[in-house]
PDB file of C-alpha atoms in Angstrom:
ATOM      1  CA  UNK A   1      14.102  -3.781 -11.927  1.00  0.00           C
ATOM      2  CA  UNK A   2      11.193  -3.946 -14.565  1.00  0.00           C
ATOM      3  CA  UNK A   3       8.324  -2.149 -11.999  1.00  0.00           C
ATOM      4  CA  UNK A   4       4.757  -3.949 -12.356  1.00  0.00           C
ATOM      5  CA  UNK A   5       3.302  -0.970 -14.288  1.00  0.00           C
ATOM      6  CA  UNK A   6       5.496  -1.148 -17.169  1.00  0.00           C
ATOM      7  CA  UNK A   7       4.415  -5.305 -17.849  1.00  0.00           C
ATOM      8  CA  UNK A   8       2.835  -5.516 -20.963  1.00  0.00           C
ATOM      9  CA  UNK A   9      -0.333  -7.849 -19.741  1.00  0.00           C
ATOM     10  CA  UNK A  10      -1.048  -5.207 -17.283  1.00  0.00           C
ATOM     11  CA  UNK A  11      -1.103  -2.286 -19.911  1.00  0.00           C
ATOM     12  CA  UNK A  12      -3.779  -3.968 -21.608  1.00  0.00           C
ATOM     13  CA  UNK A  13      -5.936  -4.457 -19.458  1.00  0.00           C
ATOM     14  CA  UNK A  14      -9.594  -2.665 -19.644  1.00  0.00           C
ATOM     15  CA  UNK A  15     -10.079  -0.537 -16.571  1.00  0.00           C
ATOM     16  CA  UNK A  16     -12.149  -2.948 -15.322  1.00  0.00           C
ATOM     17  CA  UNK A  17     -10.046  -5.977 -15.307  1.00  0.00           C
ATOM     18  CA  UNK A  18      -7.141  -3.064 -13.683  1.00  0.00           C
ATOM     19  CA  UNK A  19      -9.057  -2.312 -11.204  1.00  0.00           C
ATOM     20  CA  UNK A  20     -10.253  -5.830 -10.359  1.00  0.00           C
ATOM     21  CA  UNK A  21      -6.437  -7.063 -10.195  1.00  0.00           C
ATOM     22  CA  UNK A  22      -5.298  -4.103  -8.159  1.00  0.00           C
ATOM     23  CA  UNK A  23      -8.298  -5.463  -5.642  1.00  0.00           C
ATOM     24  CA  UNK A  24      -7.429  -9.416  -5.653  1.00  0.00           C
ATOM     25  CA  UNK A  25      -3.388  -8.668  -5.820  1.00  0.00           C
ATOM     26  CA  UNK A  26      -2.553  -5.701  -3.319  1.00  0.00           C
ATOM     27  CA  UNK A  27      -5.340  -4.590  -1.622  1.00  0.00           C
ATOM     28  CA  UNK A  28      -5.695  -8.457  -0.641  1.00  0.00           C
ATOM     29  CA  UNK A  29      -2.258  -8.268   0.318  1.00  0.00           C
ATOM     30  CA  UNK A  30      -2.892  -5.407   2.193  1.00  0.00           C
ATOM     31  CA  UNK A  31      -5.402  -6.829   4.202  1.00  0.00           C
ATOM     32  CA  UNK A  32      -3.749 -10.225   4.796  1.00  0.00           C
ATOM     33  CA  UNK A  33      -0.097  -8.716   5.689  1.00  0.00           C
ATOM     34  CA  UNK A  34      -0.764  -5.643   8.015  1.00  0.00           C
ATOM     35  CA  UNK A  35      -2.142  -7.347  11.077  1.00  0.00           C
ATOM     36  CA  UNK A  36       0.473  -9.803  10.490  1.00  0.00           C
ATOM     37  CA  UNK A  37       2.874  -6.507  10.515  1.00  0.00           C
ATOM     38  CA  UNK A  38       1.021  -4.992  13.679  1.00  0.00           C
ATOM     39  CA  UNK A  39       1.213  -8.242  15.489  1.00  0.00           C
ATOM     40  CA  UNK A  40       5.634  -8.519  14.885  1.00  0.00           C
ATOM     41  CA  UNK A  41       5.883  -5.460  15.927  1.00  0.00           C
ATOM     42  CA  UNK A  42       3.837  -5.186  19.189  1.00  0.00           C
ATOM     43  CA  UNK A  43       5.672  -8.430  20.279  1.00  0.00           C
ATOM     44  CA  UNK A  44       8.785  -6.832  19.707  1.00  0.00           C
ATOM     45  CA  UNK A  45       7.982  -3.417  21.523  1.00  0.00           C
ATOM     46  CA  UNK A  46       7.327  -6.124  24.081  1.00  0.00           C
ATOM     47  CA  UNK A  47      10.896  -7.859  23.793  1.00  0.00           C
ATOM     48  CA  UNK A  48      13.238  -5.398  22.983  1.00  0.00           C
ATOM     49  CA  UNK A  49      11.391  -2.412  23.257  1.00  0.00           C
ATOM     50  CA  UNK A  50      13.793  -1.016  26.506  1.00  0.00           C
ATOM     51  CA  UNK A  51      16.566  -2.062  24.877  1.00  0.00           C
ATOM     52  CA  UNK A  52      16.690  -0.746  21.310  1.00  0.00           C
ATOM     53  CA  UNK A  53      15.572   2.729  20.511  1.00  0.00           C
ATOM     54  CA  UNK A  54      14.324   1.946  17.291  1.00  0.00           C
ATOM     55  CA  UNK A  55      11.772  -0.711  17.943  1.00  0.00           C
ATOM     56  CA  UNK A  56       9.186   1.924  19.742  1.00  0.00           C
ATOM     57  CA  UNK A  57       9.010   4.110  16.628  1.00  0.00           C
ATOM     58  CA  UNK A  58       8.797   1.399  14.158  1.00  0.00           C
ATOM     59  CA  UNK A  59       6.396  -0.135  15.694  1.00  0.00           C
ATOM     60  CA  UNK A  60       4.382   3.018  15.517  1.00  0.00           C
ATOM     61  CA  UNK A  61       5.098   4.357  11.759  1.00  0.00           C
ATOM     62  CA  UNK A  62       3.989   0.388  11.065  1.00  0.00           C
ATOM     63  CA  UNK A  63       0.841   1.435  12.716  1.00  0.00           C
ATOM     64  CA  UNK A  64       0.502   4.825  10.780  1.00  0.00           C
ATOM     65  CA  UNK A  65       1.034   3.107   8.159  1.00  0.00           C
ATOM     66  CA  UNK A  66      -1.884   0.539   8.342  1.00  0.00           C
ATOM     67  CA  UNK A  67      -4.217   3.252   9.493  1.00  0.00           C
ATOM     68  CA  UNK A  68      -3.100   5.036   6.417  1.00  0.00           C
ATOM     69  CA  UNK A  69      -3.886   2.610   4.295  1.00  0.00           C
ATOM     70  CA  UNK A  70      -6.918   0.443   5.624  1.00  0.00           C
ATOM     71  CA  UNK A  71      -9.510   3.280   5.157  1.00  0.00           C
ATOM     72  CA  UNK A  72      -7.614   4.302   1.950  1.00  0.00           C
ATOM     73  CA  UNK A  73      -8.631   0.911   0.155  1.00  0.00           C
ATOM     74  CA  UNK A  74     -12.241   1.374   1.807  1.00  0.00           C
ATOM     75  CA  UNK A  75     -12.236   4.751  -0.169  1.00  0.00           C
ATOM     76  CA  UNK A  76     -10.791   3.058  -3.911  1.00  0.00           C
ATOM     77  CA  UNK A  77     -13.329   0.050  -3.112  1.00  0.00           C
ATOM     78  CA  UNK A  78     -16.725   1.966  -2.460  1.00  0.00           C
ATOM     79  CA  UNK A  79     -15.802   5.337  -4.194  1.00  0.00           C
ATOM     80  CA  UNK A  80     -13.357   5.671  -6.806  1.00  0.00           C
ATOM     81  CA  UNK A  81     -12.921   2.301  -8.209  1.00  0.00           C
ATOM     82  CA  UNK A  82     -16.650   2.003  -8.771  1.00  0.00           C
ATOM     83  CA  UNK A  83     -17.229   5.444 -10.810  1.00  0.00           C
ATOM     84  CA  UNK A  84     -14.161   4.458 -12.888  1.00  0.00           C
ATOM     85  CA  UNK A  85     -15.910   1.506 -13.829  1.00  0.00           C
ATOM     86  CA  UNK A  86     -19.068   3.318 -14.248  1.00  0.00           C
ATOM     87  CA  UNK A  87     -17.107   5.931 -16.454  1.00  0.00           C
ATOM     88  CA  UNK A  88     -15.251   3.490 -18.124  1.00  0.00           C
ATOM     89  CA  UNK A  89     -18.984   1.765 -19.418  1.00  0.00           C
ATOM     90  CA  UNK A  90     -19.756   5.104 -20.469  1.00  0.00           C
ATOM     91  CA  UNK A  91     -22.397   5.827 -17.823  1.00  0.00           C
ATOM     92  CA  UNK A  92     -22.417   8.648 -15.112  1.00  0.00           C
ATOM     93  CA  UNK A  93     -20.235   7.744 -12.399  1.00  0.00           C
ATOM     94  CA  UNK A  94     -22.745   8.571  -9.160  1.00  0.00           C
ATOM     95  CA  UNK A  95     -20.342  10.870  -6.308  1.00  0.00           C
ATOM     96  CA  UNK A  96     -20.778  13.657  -4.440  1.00  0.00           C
ATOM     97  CA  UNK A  97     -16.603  14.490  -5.914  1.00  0.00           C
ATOM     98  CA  UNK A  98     -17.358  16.260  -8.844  1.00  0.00           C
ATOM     99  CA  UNK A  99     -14.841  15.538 -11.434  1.00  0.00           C
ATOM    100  CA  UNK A 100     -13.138  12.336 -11.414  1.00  0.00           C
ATOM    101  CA  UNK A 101      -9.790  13.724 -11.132  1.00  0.00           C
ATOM    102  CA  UNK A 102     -10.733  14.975  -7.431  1.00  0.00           C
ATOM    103  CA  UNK A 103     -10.445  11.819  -5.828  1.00  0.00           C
ATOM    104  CA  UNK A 104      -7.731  10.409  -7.678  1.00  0.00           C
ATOM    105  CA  UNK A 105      -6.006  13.341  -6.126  1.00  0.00           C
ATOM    106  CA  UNK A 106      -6.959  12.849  -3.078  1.00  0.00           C
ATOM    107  CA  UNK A 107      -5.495   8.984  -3.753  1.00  0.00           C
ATOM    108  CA  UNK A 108      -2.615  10.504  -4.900  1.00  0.00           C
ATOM    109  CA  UNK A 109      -2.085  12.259  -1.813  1.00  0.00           C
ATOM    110  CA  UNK A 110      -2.404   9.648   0.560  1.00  0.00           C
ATOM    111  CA  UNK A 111       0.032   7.692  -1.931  1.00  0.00           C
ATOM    112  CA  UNK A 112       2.197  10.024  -0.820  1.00  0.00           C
ATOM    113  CA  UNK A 113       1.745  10.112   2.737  1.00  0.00           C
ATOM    114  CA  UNK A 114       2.291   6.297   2.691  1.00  0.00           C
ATOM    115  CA  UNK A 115       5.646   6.566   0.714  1.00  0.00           C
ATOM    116  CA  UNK A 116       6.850   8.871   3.370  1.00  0.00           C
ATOM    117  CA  UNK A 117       6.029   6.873   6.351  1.00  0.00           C
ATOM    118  CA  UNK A 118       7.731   4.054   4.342  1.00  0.00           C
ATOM    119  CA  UNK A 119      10.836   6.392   3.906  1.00  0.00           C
ATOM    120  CA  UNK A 120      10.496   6.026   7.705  1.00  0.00           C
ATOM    121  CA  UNK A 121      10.337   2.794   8.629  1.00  0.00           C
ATOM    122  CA  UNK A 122      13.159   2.324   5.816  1.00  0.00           C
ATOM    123  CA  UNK A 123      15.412   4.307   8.037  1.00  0.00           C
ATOM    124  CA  UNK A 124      14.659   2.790  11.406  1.00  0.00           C
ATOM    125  CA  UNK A 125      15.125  -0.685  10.423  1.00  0.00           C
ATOM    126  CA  UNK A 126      18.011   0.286   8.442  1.00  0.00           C
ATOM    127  CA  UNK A 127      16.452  -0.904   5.009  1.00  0.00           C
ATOM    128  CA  UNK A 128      15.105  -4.087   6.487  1.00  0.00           C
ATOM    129  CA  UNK A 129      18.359  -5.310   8.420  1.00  0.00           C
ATOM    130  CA  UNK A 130      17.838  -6.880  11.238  1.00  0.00           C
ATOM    131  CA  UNK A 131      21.226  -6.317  14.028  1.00  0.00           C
ATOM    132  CA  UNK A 132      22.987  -9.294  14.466  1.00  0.00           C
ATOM    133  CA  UNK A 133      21.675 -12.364  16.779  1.00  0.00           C
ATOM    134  CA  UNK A 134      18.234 -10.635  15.891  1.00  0.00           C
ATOM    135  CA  UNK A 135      15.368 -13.195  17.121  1.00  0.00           C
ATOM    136  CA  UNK A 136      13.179 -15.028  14.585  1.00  0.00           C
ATOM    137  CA  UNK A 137      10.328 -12.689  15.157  1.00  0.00           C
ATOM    138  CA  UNK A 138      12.695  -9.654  14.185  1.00  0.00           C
ATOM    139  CA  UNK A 139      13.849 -11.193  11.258  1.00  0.00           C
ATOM    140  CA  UNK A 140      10.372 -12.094  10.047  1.00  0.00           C
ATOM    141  CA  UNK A 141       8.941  -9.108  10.837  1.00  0.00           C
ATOM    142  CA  UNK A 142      11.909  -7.066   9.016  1.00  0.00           C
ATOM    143  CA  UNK A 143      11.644  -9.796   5.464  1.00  0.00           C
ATOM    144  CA  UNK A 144       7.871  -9.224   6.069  1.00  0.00           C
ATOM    145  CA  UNK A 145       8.264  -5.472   5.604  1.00  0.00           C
ATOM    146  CA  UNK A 146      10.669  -5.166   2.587  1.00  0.00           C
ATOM    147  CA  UNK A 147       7.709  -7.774   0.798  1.00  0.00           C
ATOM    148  CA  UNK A 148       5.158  -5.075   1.901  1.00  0.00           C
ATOM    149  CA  UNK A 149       7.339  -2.122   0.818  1.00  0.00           C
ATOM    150  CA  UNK A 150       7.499  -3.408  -2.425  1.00  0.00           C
ATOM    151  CA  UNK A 151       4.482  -4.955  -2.588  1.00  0.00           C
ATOM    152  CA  UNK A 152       2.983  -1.068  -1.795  1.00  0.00           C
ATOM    153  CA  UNK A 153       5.503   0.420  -4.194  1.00  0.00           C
ATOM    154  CA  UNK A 154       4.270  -1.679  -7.195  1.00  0.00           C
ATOM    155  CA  UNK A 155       0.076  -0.799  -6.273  1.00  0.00           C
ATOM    156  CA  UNK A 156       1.058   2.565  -5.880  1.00  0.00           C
ATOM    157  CA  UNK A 157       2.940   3.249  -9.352  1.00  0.00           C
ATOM    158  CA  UNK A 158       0.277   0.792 -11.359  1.00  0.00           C
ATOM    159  CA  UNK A 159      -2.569   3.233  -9.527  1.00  0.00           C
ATOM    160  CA  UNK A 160      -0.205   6.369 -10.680  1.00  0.00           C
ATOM    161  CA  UNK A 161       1.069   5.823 -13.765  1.00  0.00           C
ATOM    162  CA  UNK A 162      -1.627   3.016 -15.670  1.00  0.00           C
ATOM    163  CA  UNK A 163      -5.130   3.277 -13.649  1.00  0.00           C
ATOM    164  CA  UNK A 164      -5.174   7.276 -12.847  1.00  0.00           C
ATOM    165  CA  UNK A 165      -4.258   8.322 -16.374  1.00  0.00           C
ATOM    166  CA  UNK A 166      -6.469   5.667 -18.021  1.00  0.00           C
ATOM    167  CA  UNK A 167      -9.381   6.975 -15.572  1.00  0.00           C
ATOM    168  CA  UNK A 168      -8.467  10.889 -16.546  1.00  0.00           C
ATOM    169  CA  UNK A 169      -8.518   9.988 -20.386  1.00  0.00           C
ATOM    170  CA  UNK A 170     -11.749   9.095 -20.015  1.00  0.00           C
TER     171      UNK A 170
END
């Protein structure tokens, strides 16, 4: 599979424009997804929660994960992403961080926390199969996650591998 990062319209983007389609594509995803996400999952603790062992903890690693990641895209939005764009203009880029490179690694460390709770949820719904005679809420909740995984995967590798080094080069 060609991964997002590696398109050649994306590559060539300013920093700017990057940044601005990282916001509009998967942090808007983000946002419009995870409640959906939160809201399958409590109604299946609810249905099947005494019955199936796995439901409980994916219901909360789905929950990790959205607390994970909601103040995560507060901190791109009002921090990071703006003194790239400052940088990237060739002004000062206004922080209390220091050097650029500190909170891009403290991105890249939640990146990392998120791909592990991922790694999670991967295992307890056995890679996004739902068990046979699984209700419609299951199913759409399970077809709902793979999009988000790889939805996530994609932001994650074009903030890793294009935006971060672009912003280092600087």
């Amino acid at each position: 599979m060609l991964t997002e990062h590696a398109s050649p319209a994306l590559q060539q983007l300013s920093l700017i424009d990057l940044i601005d389609y990282i916001e509009a594509t998967h942090h808007q995803y983000i946002r419009d997804t995870a409640p959906l996400l939160a809201e399958y999952t409590e109604k299946m603790v609810r249905a099947h929660g005494d019955d199936h062992s796995e439901i409980k903890p994916l219901a909360q690693a789905v929950n990790a994960l959205i607390a994970e990641l909601m103040p995560h895209l507060m901190k791109e939005e009002r921090i990071l992403f703006p003194a790239i764009k400052s940088l990237s203009l060739g002004e000062p880029a206004h922080g209390c961080f220091g050097h650029i490179s500190n909170p891009i690694n403290m991105m890249l460390h939640e990146h990392d926390n998120a791909d592990q709770i991922l790694h999670t949820i991967r295992s307890l719904t056995n890679n996004y199969t739902p068990p046979a005679g699984a209700c419609n809420t299951w199913q759409t909740c399970y077809r709902t996650l793979a999009e988000f995984d790889a939805d996530l995967q994609n932001h994650i590798d074009v903030e890793n591998t294009l935006l971060f080094p672009k912003a280092l080069a600087i």
